[in-house]
């Protein structure tokens, strides 16, 4: 229907904008940094960011502390709590890290020069703070006496570390007896001092998360339409990129032929040396510009915005399905994907949507209303947007640049001359 298409149109063009410009550029930038051995993430304790080197460098005092903590823990005489207290003591912090946090600190491969990003390891070109042997020794100690607790937290408290309290402390999880059974609840660690926030039962927390994430839930039929449209666009852009690059290829062949003729003419004394040199220069310049164009076409084809957009729509679908999700861990991963600055306050959750999802929820709020639990489009079917018409002609889609359609005689030099004469 028209209004559905309207949504589709602006949805896609904007999704393209957000996903392409924000997510994908960041991702690509991160990948490039990782390849160069530069850390793209937040600066870890022990390092400062050197803008000249575009990488992290040891912060002398903190670096010493990192090394000392690893060395002390490697002796096996510490518990997570006592090593955390040591770290607080050295770094002058009043509050010590939670067990979760100190363990993450002790398992941070960055310190031995390995950058782990989305599960993949990259070699860092910055200075490591500890040796691999020391790191492994610490891992061994953690394995021996830290494991049961670690496992328990990993498996039983899926929302641990997901939210902060309104007082800025982290939220931790705990077992409790009540209502004739044992249940799990989440509460403030109170690391920042006094806090009056109440605990929240896991079931209720799950429900609150699901409720909030419904703001970006895309109805299945809309999603289907979007996927269909994406598939068409994928084919179209592949075709047009191939066609344009073929065109440029042909132009380069023509130029080569002209170059051959020019050389022949010169050798046959039909052209004088100056004319030959000037003409040759012009042709070479043209050829270079065509070659650049060919390369940029190629990179455009490679940079595809379609895949990230598809991922984006998939996440919106997941939001629709999350009401039936049984795995709390999945829900936790999902929330991390869509929101930052996640906050738990007054038994209610909030977060800052990542830009593309902020956009999605604004749009869904504008064009859809909930009626009896199902989504309906609220715009009247008569309201056809000019955007829709435009998009149907694919005017808003990125099309590969067409070859410069100038007569081959009209070169860069003569062109500027013509301009000056006018
Ligand atoms: Zn608190």
XYZ file of C-alpha atoms and ligand atoms in Angstrom:
423
model
C 0.000 0.000 0.000
C 1.132 3.596 -0.588
C 1.780 4.549 3.001
C 3.735 1.379 3.551
C 5.825 2.260 0.552
C 6.199 5.746 1.863
C 7.688 4.384 5.018
C 9.797 2.071 2.965
C 11.071 4.944 0.873
C 12.140 7.327 3.595
C 13.055 4.430 5.807
C 15.472 3.042 3.316
C 16.992 6.305 2.213
C 17.552 7.340 5.790
C 18.673 3.943 6.918
C 21.158 4.080 4.106
C 22.326 7.447 5.334
C 22.689 6.446 8.945
C 24.049 2.994 8.510
C 26.353 3.917 5.683
C 27.693 7.109 7.154
C 27.880 6.220 10.785
C 28.100 2.530 11.385
C 29.929 1.457 8.290
C 32.363 4.337 8.230
C 33.206 3.745 11.850
C 33.526 0.028 11.218
C 35.732 0.587 8.199
C 37.810 3.131 10.097
C 38.202 0.649 12.939
C 39.212 -2.125 10.568
C 41.822 0.106 8.965
C 43.186 1.092 12.360
C 43.330 -2.539 13.479
C 45.194 -3.497 10.329
C 47.751 -0.783 11.047
C 48.133 -2.091 14.596
C 46.383 0.913 16.163
C 43.892 0.477 18.967
C 40.508 1.929 17.894
C 38.727 1.514 21.224
C 38.708 3.412 24.467
C 42.029 4.025 26.123
C 42.598 1.341 28.749
C 44.050 2.052 32.181
C 47.844 2.182 31.828
C 47.845 4.020 28.527
C 47.249 7.447 27.124
C 46.238 8.229 23.574
C 48.962 9.811 21.459
C 47.266 11.779 18.667
C 50.494 12.161 16.747
C 51.110 8.396 16.670
C 47.344 7.732 16.451
C 47.844 4.966 18.946
C 48.007 4.316 22.649
C 51.296 4.796 24.506
C 52.113 3.773 28.101
C 51.275 6.303 30.769
C 54.382 5.830 32.950
C 52.752 5.794 36.371
C 49.702 3.746 35.400
C 51.798 1.363 33.311
C 53.886 0.581 36.374
C 50.728 -0.117 38.369
C 49.385 -2.516 35.710
C 52.635 -4.454 35.739
C 52.719 -4.563 39.533
C 49.120 -5.806 39.805
C 49.716 -8.559 37.253
C 52.914 -9.595 39.021
C 51.275 -9.667 42.446
C 48.280 -11.613 41.239
C 50.512 -14.113 39.432
C 51.976 -15.175 42.796
C 48.587 -16.722 43.620
C 48.405 -15.110 47.040
C 45.540 -12.809 46.132
C 41.802 -13.129 45.839
C 39.950 -10.965 43.324
C 38.811 -8.795 46.194
C 42.267 -8.292 47.663
C 43.919 -7.592 44.299
C 41.156 -5.111 43.561
C 41.911 -3.360 46.841
C 45.613 -3.257 45.870
C 44.753 -1.647 42.549
C 42.610 0.955 44.290
C 45.432 1.613 46.748
C 48.055 2.116 44.035
C 45.892 4.238 41.775
C 44.541 6.355 44.630
C 40.903 5.403 44.067
C 38.615 5.268 47.076
C 36.418 2.581 45.549
C 37.788 -0.734 44.398
C 36.637 -2.517 41.257
C 33.956 -5.216 41.371
C 35.040 -8.826 40.899
C 33.631 -8.723 37.378
C 35.643 -5.618 36.533
C 38.938 -6.706 38.113
C 38.733 -10.016 36.313
C 38.215 -8.208 33.018
C 41.245 -6.082 33.877
C 43.339 -9.202 34.535
C 42.194 -10.808 31.293
C 42.813 -7.780 29.106
C 45.009 -9.007 26.254
C 45.728 -5.427 25.229
C 48.355 -5.319 27.948
C 50.434 -7.944 26.173
C 49.952 -6.373 22.758
C 46.970 -8.249 21.376
C 43.958 -6.252 20.278
C 40.800 -8.310 20.401
C 37.986 -6.753 18.404
C 34.672 -8.524 17.802
C 36.321 -11.749 18.830
C 39.151 -11.416 16.348
C 42.756 -10.958 17.466
C 44.983 -8.313 15.856
C 48.623 -7.552 16.478
C 49.093 -4.212 18.220
C 51.910 -1.892 17.116
C 51.985 -0.119 20.479
C 54.166 -0.958 23.460
C 52.849 -3.829 25.604
C 52.961 -3.448 29.383
C 53.436 -7.089 30.329
C 54.918 -10.194 28.761
C 52.919 -13.060 27.359
C 54.382 -15.343 30.064
C 53.111 -13.083 32.837
C 49.685 -12.834 31.173
C 49.470 -16.614 30.923
C 50.567 -17.050 34.526
C 47.754 -14.727 35.630
C 45.267 -16.609 33.454
C 46.377 -19.825 35.097
C 45.829 -18.389 38.593
C 42.401 -17.087 37.557
C 41.533 -20.510 36.211
C 42.500 -22.225 39.435
C 40.713 -20.147 41.985
C 38.552 -17.645 40.232
C 36.705 -20.018 38.003
C 33.610 -21.136 39.915
C 32.573 -17.581 40.616
C 33.312 -16.491 37.062
C 31.278 -19.336 35.615
C 28.383 -18.654 37.903
C 28.212 -15.024 36.922
C 28.611 -15.802 33.269
C 25.785 -18.270 33.207
C 23.383 -17.202 35.852
C 23.370 -13.461 35.729
C 22.856 -12.519 32.108
C 22.168 -8.853 32.842
C 25.253 -8.393 35.031
C 27.265 -5.412 33.829
C 24.537 -4.307 31.450
C 23.212 -1.357 33.418
C 24.383 1.417 35.656
C 22.410 2.699 38.591
C 21.146 6.295 38.710
C 23.990 6.964 41.195
C 26.465 5.838 38.503
C 27.488 2.616 40.295
C 27.261 -0.619 38.345
C 24.329 -2.947 38.798
C 25.133 -6.356 40.205
C 23.108 -9.541 40.584
C 22.257 -11.692 43.561
C 20.255 -14.725 44.618
C 17.546 -14.242 47.206
C 14.919 -16.282 48.986
C 11.375 -15.081 48.915
C 7.826 -15.906 47.923
C 8.508 -19.546 48.696
C 11.404 -19.913 46.297
C 14.830 -18.752 45.259
C 14.923 -16.003 42.677
C 17.443 -13.631 41.171
C 17.458 -9.915 41.429
C 19.619 -6.977 40.396
C 20.747 -4.160 42.607
C 23.158 -1.241 42.873
C 26.717 -2.082 43.969
C 26.705 1.184 45.985
C 30.299 1.755 45.051
C 29.643 5.480 44.720
C 28.301 5.793 48.239
C 24.783 5.877 49.584
C 22.021 4.926 47.165
C 18.285 4.616 47.639
C 17.427 2.698 44.497
C 15.464 -0.479 45.134
C 16.362 -3.921 43.793
C 14.581 -5.329 40.774
C 13.663 -8.960 40.130
C 15.148 -10.505 37.008
C 11.763 -11.261 35.466
C 10.645 -7.680 35.871
C 13.932 -6.387 34.464
C 13.553 -8.644 31.429
C 10.017 -7.373 30.929
C 11.155 -3.732 31.147
C 13.907 -4.312 28.602
C 11.505 -5.983 26.191
C 8.957 -3.201 26.613
C 11.479 -0.522 25.809
C 12.949 -2.317 22.829
C 9.500 -2.539 21.217
C 10.035 1.057 20.116
C 12.123 -0.255 17.234
C 10.134 -3.422 16.529
C 9.456 -3.636 12.826
C 6.345 -5.601 11.795
C 7.293 -8.757 9.935
C 5.436 -7.799 6.740
C 7.211 -4.442 6.595
C 10.518 -6.182 7.068
C 9.719 -8.602 4.277
C 9.015 -5.696 1.954
C 12.266 -3.997 2.962
C 14.315 -7.126 2.369
C 12.711 -7.493 -1.053
C 13.526 -3.910 -1.904
C 17.103 -4.350 -0.717
C 17.520 -7.387 -2.915
C 16.351 -5.433 -5.953
C 18.687 -2.566 -5.114
C 21.551 -4.969 -4.695
C 21.042 -6.366 -8.182
C 20.546 -2.910 -9.656
C 23.685 -1.427 -8.161
C 25.746 -4.424 -9.199
C 24.487 -4.071 -12.775
C 24.992 -0.337 -13.020
C 28.458 -0.537 -11.529
C 29.451 -3.188 -14.030
C 27.920 -1.199 -16.915
C 29.721 2.018 -15.952
C 33.023 0.319 -15.460
C 32.632 -1.312 -18.882
C 32.001 2.137 -20.356
C 35.140 3.541 -18.777
C 37.119 0.535 -19.959
C 35.984 1.202 -23.541
C 37.030 4.839 -23.275
C 40.476 3.825 -22.110
C 40.832 1.479 -25.098
C 39.816 4.334 -27.432
C 42.409 6.591 -25.857
C 45.080 3.947 -26.316
C 44.178 3.751 -30.001
C 44.456 7.507 -30.331
C 47.832 7.407 -28.623
C 49.027 4.764 -31.117
C 47.857 6.903 -34.042
C 49.589 9.936 -32.601
C 52.881 8.075 -32.347
C 52.471 6.821 -35.953
C 51.742 10.354 -37.182
C 54.813 11.658 -35.440
C 57.012 8.883 -36.797
C 55.655 9.505 -40.292
C 56.562 13.190 -39.900
C 52.910 14.200 -40.228
C 53.032 16.006 -36.877
C 55.802 18.232 -35.559
C 57.497 17.470 -32.260
C 55.788 20.201 -30.221
C 52.299 19.233 -31.319
C 53.129 15.603 -30.647
C 54.319 16.309 -27.113
C 51.383 18.536 -26.316
C 48.821 16.050 -27.696
C 50.466 13.163 -25.928
C 50.387 15.011 -22.627
C 46.661 15.663 -23.082
C 45.871 12.054 -23.871
C 47.885 10.754 -20.946
C 46.090 13.129 -18.600
C 42.745 11.901 -19.842
C 43.780 8.330 -19.464
C 44.860 8.916 -15.879
C 41.550 10.509 -15.016
C 39.657 7.585 -16.546
C 41.798 5.164 -14.614
C 41.035 6.984 -11.365
C 37.383 6.817 -12.216
C 37.600 3.117 -12.787
C 39.209 2.652 -9.409
C 36.632 4.762 -7.619
C 33.857 2.797 -9.319
C 35.463 -0.349 -8.095
C 35.745 0.853 -4.521
C 32.161 2.085 -4.622
C 31.030 -1.330 -5.682
C 33.014 -2.875 -2.866
C 31.835 -0.451 -0.174
C 28.239 -1.717 -0.488
C 25.807 -0.101 1.883
C 23.312 -2.881 1.329
C 24.761 -5.428 3.713
C 24.904 -3.028 6.701
C 21.360 -1.908 5.904
C 20.249 -5.523 5.855
C 21.857 -6.061 9.279
C 20.063 -2.977 10.494
C 16.673 -4.278 9.335
C 17.479 -7.684 10.851
C 18.008 -6.027 14.218
C 14.652 -4.285 13.899
C 13.107 -7.696 13.192
C 14.836 -9.113 16.210
C 13.213 -6.404 18.328
C 9.852 -7.651 17.085
C 10.709 -11.241 17.992
C 12.374 -10.489 21.322
C 9.076 -10.713 23.226
C 9.283 -14.463 22.695
C 13.015 -14.738 23.318
C 13.792 -17.276 26.034
C 17.544 -16.784 26.340
C 18.296 -13.892 28.658
C 21.851 -13.824 27.321
C 20.468 -13.135 23.828
C 18.394 -10.282 25.205
C 21.479 -8.895 26.919
C 23.511 -9.006 23.693
C 20.652 -7.391 21.820
C 20.446 -4.477 24.253
C 24.182 -3.865 23.937
C 23.749 -3.736 20.188
C 21.060 -1.051 20.182
C 21.818 1.172 23.141
C 24.556 2.896 25.117
C 24.520 4.619 28.544
C 22.133 1.970 29.815
C 20.537 3.033 33.063
C 18.422 1.283 35.674
C 16.454 3.578 37.945
C 13.185 3.332 39.884
C 12.728 -0.233 38.570
C 12.734 1.083 35.067
C 15.306 0.910 32.272
C 16.509 3.551 29.856
C 19.290 3.864 27.329
C 20.557 6.118 24.592
C 19.684 4.574 21.255
C 22.542 4.194 18.842
C 21.983 6.718 16.020
C 20.458 4.325 13.494
C 18.043 2.938 16.080
C 17.205 6.392 17.377
C 16.189 7.148 13.842
C 14.213 3.908 13.530
C 12.197 4.508 16.654
C 11.423 8.130 15.758
C 10.177 6.976 12.398
C 8.129 4.102 13.767
C 6.594 6.397 16.332
C 5.625 8.850 13.630
C 4.149 6.403 11.173
C 2.766 3.674 13.303
C 0.315 3.473 16.125
C -0.312 0.546 18.380
C -3.836 -0.742 18.153
C -4.846 -3.739 20.210
C -1.261 -4.798 20.435
C -0.535 -4.731 16.719
C 1.143 -2.037 14.686
C -0.839 0.024 12.243
C 0.307 2.710 9.930
C -1.274 5.962 10.976
C -0.762 8.106 7.898
C -3.694 8.295 5.541
C -3.284 6.183 2.413
C -3.874 9.302 0.308
C -0.802 11.076 1.590
C 1.717 10.202 -1.046
C 5.028 11.840 -0.532
C 7.092 13.293 -3.344
C 9.879 11.288 -1.752
C 8.094 8.125 -2.732
C 7.865 9.180 -6.361
C 11.495 10.150 -6.304
C 12.616 6.908 -4.823
C 10.650 4.874 -7.283
C 12.839 6.332 -9.987
C 15.779 5.435 -7.797
C 16.897 9.043 -7.740
C 17.867 8.848 -4.126
C 20.004 5.803 -4.484
C 23.693 6.151 -4.893
C 24.478 5.487 -8.503
C 28.042 5.045 -9.647
C 29.391 8.134 -11.327
C 28.891 8.067 -15.071
C 31.916 8.432 -17.294
C 32.707 12.035 -18.184
C 30.902 12.503 -21.464
C 33.222 15.003 -23.087
C 34.350 14.780 -26.682
C 37.827 13.323 -26.573
C 39.157 16.320 -28.491
C 38.074 18.627 -25.707
C 40.858 18.145 -23.217
C 41.483 19.718 -19.861
C 43.699 22.401 -21.406
C 41.449 23.394 -24.290
C 38.474 23.355 -21.968
C 39.980 25.923 -19.654
C 40.969 27.991 -22.670
C 37.408 27.994 -23.950
C 36.246 29.053 -20.543
C 38.680 31.955 -20.415
C 37.685 33.113 -23.886
C 34.062 33.229 -22.875
Zn 22.877 3.252 43.037
